[in-house]
C-alpha atoms as a PDB file:
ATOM      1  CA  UNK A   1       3.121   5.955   5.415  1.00  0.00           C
ATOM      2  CA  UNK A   2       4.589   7.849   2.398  1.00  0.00           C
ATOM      3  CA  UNK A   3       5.324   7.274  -1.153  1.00  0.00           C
ATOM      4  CA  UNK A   4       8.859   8.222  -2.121  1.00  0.00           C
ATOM      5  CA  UNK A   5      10.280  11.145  -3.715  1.00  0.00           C
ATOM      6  CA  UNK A   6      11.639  11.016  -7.597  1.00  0.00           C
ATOM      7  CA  UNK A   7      14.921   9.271  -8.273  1.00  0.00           C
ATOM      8  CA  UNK A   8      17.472   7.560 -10.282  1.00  0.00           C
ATOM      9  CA  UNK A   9      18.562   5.081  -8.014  1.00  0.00           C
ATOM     10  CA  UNK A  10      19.064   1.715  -8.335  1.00  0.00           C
ATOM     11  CA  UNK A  11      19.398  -1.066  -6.208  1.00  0.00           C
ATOM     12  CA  UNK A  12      22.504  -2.053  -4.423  1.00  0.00           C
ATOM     13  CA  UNK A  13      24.241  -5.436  -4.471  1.00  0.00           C
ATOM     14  CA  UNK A  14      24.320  -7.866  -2.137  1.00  0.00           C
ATOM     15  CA  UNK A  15      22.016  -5.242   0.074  1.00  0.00           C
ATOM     16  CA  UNK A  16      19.124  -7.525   2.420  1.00  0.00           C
ATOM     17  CA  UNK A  17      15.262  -7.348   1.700  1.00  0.00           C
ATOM     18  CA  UNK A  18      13.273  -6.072   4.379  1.00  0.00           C
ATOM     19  CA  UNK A  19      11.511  -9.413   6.455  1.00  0.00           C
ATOM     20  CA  UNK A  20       8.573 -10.407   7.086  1.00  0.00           C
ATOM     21  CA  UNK A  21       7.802 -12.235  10.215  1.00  0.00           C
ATOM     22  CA  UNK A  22       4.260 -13.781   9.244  1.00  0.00           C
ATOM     23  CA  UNK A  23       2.941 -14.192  12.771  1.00  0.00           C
ATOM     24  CA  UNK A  24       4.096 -10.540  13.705  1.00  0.00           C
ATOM     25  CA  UNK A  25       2.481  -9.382  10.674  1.00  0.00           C
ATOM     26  CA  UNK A  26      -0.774 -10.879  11.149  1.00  0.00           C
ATOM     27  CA  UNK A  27      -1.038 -10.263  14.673  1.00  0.00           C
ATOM     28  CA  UNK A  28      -0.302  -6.471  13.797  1.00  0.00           C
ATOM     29  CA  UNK A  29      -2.988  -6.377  11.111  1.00  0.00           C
ATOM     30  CA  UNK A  30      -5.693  -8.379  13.466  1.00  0.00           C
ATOM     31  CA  UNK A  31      -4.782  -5.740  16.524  1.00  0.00           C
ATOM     32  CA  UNK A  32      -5.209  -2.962  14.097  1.00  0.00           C
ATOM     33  CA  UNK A  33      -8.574  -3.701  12.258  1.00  0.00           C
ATOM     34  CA  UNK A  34     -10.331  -5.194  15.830  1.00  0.00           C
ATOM     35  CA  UNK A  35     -11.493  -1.605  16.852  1.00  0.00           C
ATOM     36  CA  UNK A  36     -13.277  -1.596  13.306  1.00  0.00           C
ATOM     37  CA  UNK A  37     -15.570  -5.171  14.139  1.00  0.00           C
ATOM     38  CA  UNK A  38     -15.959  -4.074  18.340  1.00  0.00           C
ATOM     39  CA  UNK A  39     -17.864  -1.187  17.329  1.00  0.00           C
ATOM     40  CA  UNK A  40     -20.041  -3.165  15.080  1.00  0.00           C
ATOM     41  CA  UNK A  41     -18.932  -2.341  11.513  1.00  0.00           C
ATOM     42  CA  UNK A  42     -17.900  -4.263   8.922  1.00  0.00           C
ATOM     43  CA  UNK A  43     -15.110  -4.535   6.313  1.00  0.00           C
ATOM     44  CA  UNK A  44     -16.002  -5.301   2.545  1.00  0.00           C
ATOM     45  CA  UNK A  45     -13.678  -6.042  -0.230  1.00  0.00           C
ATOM     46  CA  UNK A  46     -14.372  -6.311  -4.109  1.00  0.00           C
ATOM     47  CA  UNK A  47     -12.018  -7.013  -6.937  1.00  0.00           C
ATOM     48  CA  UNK A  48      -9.744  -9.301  -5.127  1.00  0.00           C
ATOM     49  CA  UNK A  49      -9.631 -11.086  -8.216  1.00  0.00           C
ATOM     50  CA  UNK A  50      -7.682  -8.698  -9.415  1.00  0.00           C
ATOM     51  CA  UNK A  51      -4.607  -9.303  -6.838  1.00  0.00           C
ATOM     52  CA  UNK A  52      -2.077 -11.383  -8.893  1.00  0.00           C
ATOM     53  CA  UNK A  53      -0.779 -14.221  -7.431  1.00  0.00           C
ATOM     54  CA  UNK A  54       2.162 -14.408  -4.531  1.00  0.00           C
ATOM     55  CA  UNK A  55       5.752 -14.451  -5.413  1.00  0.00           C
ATOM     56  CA  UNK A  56       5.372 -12.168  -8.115  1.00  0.00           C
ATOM     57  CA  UNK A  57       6.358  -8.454  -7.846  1.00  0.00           C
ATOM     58  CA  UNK A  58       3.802  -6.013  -7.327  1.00  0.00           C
ATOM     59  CA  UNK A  59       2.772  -2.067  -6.182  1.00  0.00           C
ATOM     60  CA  UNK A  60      -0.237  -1.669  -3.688  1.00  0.00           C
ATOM     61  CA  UNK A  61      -0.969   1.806  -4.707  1.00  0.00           C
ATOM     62  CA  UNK A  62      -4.043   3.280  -2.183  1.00  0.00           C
ATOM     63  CA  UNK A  63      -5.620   6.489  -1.556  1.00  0.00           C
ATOM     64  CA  UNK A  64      -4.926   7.810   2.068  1.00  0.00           C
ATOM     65  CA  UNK A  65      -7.554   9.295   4.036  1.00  0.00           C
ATOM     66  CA  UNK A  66      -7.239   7.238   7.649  1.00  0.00           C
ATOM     67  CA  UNK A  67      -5.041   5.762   9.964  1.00  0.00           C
ATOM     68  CA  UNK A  68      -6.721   2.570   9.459  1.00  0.00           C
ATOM     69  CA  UNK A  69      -5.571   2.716   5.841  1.00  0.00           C
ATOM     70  CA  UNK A  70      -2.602   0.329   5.535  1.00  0.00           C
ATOM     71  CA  UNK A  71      -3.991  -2.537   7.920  1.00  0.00           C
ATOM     72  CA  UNK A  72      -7.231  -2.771   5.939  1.00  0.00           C
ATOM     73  CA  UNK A  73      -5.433  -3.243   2.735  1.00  0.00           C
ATOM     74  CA  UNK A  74      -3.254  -5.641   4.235  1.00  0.00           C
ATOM     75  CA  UNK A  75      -6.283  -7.381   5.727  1.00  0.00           C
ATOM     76  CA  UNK A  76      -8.134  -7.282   2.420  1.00  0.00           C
ATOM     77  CA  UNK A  77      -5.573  -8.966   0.548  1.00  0.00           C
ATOM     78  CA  UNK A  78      -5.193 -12.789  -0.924  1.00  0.00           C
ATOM     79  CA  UNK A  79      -3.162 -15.027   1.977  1.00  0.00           C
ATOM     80  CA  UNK A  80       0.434 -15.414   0.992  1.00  0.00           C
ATOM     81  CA  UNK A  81       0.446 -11.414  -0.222  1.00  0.00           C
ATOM     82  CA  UNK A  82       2.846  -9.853   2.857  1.00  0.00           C
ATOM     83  CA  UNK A  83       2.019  -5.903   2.169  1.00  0.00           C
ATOM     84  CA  UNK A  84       5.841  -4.395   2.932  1.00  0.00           C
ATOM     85  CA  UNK A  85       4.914  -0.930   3.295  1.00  0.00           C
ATOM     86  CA  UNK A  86       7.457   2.575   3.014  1.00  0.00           C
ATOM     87  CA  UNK A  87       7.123   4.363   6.757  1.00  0.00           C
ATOM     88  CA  UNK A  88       8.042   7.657   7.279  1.00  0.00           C
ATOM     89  CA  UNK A  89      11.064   7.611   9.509  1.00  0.00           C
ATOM     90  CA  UNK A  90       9.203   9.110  12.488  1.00  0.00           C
ATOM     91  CA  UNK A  91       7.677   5.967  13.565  1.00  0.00           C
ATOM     92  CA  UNK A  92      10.399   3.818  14.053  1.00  0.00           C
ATOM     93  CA  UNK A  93      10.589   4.553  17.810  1.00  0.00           C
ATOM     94  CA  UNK A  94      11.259   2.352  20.529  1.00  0.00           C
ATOM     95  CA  UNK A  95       8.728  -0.523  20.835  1.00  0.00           C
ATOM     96  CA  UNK A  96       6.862   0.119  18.187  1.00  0.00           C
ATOM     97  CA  UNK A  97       9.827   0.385  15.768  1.00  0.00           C
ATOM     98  CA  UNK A  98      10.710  -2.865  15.835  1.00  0.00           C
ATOM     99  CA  UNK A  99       7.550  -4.271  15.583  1.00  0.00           C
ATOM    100  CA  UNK A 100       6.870  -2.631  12.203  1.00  0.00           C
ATOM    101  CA  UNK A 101      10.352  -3.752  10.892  1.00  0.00           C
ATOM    102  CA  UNK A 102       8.800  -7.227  12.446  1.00  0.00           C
ATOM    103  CA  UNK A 103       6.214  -6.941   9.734  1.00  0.00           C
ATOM    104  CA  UNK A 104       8.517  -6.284   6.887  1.00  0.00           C
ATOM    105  CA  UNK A 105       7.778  -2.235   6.405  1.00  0.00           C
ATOM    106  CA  UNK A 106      11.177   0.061   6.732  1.00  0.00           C
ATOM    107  CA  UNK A 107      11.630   3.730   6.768  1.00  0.00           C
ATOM    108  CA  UNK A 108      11.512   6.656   4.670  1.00  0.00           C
ATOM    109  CA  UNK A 109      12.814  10.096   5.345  1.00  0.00           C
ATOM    110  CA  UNK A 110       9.811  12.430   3.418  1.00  0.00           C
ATOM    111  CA  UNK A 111      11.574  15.703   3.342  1.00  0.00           C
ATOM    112  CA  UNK A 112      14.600  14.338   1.151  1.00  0.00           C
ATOM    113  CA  UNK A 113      15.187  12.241  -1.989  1.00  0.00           C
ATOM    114  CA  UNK A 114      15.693   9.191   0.438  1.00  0.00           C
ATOM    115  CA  UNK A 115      17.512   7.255  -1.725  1.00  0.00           C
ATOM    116  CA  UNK A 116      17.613   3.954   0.520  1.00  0.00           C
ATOM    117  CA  UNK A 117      14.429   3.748   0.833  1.00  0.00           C
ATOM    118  CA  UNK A 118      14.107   3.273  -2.841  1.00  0.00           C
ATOM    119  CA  UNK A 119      16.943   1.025  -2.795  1.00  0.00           C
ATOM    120  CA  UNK A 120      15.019  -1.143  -0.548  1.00  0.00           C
ATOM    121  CA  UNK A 121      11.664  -0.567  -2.425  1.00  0.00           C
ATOM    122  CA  UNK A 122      13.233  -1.915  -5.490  1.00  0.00           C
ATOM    123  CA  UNK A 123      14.950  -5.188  -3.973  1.00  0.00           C
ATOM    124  CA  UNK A 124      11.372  -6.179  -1.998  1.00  0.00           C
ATOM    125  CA  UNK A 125      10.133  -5.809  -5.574  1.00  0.00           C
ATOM    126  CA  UNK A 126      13.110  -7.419  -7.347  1.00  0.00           C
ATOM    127  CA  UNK A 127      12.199 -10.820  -5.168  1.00  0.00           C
ATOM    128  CA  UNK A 128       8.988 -10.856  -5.758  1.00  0.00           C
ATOM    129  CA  UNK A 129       7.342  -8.993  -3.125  1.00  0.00           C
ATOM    130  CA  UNK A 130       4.754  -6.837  -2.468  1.00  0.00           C
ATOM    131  CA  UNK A 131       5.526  -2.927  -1.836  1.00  0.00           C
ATOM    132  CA  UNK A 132       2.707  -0.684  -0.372  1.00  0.00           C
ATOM    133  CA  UNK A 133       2.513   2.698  -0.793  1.00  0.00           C
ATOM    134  CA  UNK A 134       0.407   6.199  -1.044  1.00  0.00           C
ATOM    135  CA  UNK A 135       0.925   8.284  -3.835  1.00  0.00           C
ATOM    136  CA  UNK A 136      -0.136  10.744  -2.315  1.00  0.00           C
ATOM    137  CA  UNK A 137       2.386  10.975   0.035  1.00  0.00           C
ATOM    138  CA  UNK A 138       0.648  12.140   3.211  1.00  0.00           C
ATOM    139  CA  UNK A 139      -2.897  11.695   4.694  1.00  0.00           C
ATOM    140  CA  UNK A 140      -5.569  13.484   2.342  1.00  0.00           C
ATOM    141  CA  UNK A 141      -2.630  14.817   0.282  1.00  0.00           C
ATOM    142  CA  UNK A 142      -4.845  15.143  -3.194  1.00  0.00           C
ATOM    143  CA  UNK A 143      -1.923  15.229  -5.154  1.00  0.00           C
ATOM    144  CA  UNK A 144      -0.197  12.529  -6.691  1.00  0.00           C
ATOM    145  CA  UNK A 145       3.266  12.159  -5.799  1.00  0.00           C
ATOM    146  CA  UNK A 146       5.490  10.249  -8.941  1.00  0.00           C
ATOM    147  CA  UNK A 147       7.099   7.602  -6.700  1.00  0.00           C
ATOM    148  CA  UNK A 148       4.834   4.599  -8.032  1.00  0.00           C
ATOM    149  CA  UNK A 149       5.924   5.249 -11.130  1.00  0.00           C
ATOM    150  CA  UNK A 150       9.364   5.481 -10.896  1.00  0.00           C
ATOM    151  CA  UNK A 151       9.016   2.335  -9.028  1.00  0.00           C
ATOM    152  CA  UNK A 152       6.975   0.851 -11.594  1.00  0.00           C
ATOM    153  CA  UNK A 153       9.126   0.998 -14.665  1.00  0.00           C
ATOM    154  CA  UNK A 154      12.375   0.712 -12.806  1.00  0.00           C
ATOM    155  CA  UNK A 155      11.268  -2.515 -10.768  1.00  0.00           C
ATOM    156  CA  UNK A 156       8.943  -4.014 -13.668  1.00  0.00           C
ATOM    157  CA  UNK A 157       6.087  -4.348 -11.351  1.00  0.00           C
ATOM    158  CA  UNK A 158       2.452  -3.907 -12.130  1.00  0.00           C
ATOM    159  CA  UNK A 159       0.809  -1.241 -10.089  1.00  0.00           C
ATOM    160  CA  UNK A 160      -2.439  -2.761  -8.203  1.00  0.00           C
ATOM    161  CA  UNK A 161      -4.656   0.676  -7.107  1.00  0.00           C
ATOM    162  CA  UNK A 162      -7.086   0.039  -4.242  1.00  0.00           C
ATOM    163  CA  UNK A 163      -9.492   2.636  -3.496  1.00  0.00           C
ATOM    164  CA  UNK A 164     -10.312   2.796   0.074  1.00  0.00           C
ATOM    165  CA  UNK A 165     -14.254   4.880   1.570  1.00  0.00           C
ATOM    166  CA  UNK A 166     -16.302   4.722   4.349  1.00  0.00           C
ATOM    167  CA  UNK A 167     -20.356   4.851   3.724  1.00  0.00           C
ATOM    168  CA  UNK A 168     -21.528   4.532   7.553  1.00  0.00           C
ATOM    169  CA  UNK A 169     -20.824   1.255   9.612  1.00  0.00           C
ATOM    170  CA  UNK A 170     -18.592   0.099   6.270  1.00  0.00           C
ATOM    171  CA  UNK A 171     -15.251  -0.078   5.413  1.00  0.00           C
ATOM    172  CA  UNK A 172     -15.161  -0.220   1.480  1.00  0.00           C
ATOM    173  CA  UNK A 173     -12.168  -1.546  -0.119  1.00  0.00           C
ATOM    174  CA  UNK A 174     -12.405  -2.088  -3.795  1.00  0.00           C
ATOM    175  CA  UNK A 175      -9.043  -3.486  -5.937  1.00  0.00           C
ATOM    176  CA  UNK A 176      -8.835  -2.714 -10.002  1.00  0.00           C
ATOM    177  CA  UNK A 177      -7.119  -4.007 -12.344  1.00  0.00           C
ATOM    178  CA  UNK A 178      -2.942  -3.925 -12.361  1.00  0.00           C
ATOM    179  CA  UNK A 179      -1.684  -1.302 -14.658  1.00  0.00           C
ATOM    180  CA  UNK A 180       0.921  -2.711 -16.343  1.00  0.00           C
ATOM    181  CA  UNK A 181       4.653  -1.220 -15.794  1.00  0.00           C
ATOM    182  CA  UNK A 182       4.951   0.328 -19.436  1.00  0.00           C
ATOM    183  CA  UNK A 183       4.912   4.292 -20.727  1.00  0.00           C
ATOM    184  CA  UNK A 184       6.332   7.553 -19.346  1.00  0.00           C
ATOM    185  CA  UNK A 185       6.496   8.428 -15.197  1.00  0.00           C
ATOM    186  CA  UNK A 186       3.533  11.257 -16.071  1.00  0.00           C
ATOM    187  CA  UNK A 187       0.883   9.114 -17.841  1.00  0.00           C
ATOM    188  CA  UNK A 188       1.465   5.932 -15.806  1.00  0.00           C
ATOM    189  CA  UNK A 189       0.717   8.571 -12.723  1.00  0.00           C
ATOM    190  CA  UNK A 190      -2.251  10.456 -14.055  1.00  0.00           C
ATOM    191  CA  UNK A 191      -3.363   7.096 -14.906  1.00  0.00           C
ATOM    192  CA  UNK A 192      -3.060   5.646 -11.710  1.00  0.00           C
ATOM    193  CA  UNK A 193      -4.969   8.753 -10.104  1.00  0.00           C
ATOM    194  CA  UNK A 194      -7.865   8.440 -12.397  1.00  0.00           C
ATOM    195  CA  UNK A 195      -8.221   4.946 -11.163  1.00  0.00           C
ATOM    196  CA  UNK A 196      -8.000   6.184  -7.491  1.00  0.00           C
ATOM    197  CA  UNK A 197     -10.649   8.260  -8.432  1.00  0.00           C
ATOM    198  CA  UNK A 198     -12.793   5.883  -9.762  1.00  0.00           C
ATOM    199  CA  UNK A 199     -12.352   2.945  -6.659  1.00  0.00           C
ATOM    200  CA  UNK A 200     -12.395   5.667  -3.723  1.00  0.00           C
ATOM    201  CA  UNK A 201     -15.953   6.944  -5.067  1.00  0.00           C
ATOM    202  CA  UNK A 202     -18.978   5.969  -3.065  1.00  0.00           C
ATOM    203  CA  UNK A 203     -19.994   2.114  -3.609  1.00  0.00           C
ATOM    204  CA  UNK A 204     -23.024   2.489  -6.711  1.00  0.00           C
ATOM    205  CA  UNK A 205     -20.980   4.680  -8.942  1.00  0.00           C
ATOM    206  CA  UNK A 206     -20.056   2.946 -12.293  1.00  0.00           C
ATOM    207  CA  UNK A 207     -16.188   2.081 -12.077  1.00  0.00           C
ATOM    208  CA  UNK A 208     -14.682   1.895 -15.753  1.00  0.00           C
ATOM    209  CA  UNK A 209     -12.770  -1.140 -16.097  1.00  0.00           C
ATOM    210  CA  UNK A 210     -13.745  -2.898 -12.642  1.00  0.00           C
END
């Protein structure tokens, strides 16, 4: 799961929103964090009081270091939050395709300006949904991709960074505070990667702000 590459687009009319099917998403997110509890560890989440409310637009922006990345955001989040998240196009195969559409993600092509996929970014945002993505593009990237922003300021959605860690038998997933949509594409990005920083660091560190 990617974050997307810098553009100008905007929206297009009349174009559909990405759905969710809530039983297909939930099934999909219990599946995918039951190896974590069958081998005995444990999931823990802090700052979920800093997840705004459903039905208003919003950015997950996490750090990406596992494959288990995306469901345990999704599973740490408020009910009512459906996490729609930007896919790169190679797994929308047969049978498992359509089960990720099923949970509201959709595709992105990483090695162009995929200009749909921003498109639909923007309309999940522009109805009050919730649009998950990795700045850093790719598993362990380390650097910071300027997607979110972009996003950000063009959607006039708050950016919610989640900083994801594993100390032994636990799953750490620790939300901060929404930065607000407001400034140029480079702060609001060096921004959000100080914060990543800060919430990916091992649980005991002083977080500024949390």
């Amino acid at each position: 799961m990617s974050d997307a590459r810098h553009s100008t687009a905007a929206p297009a009319e009349g174009a559909r929103v990405p759905r969710v099917i809530p039983w297909v998403y939930r099934l999909v997110v219990f599946a995918t964090t039951l190896p974590i509890f069958l081998r005995g560890q444990r999931v823990e989440v802090y700052g979920r009081e800093h997840v705004p409310p459903p039905g208003t637009p919003l950015i997950v922006a996490g750090n990406h270091r596992t494959g288990f990345d995306p469901f345990l955001i999704a599973y740490s989040l408020p009910r009512g939050r459906f996490l729609q998240f930007m896919a790169k196009k190679e797994l929308f195969v047969p049978v498992i395709g359509p089960i990720i559409r099923a949970g509201g993600s959709f595709p992105v092509d990483r090695s162009a300006n995929d200009l749909g996929a921003v498109r639909t970014s923007l309309r999940i945002l522009q109805s009050g949904g919730t649009l998950g993505i990795f700045p850093e593009g790719t598993r362990g990237g380390g650097e910071m991709q300027g997607g979110v922003a972009l996003l950000a300021l063009k959607g006039k959605s708050p950016v919610l960074p989640v900083g994801l860690s594993r100390q032994g038998r636990r799953w750490i997933v620790r939300f901060g505070e929404p930065l607000p949509p407001t400034g140029s594409m480079k702060v609001l990005t060096a921004t959000l990667g100080e914060r990543l920083t800060e919430l990916a660091r091992p649980l005991g560190e002083k977080i500024s702000g949390a």
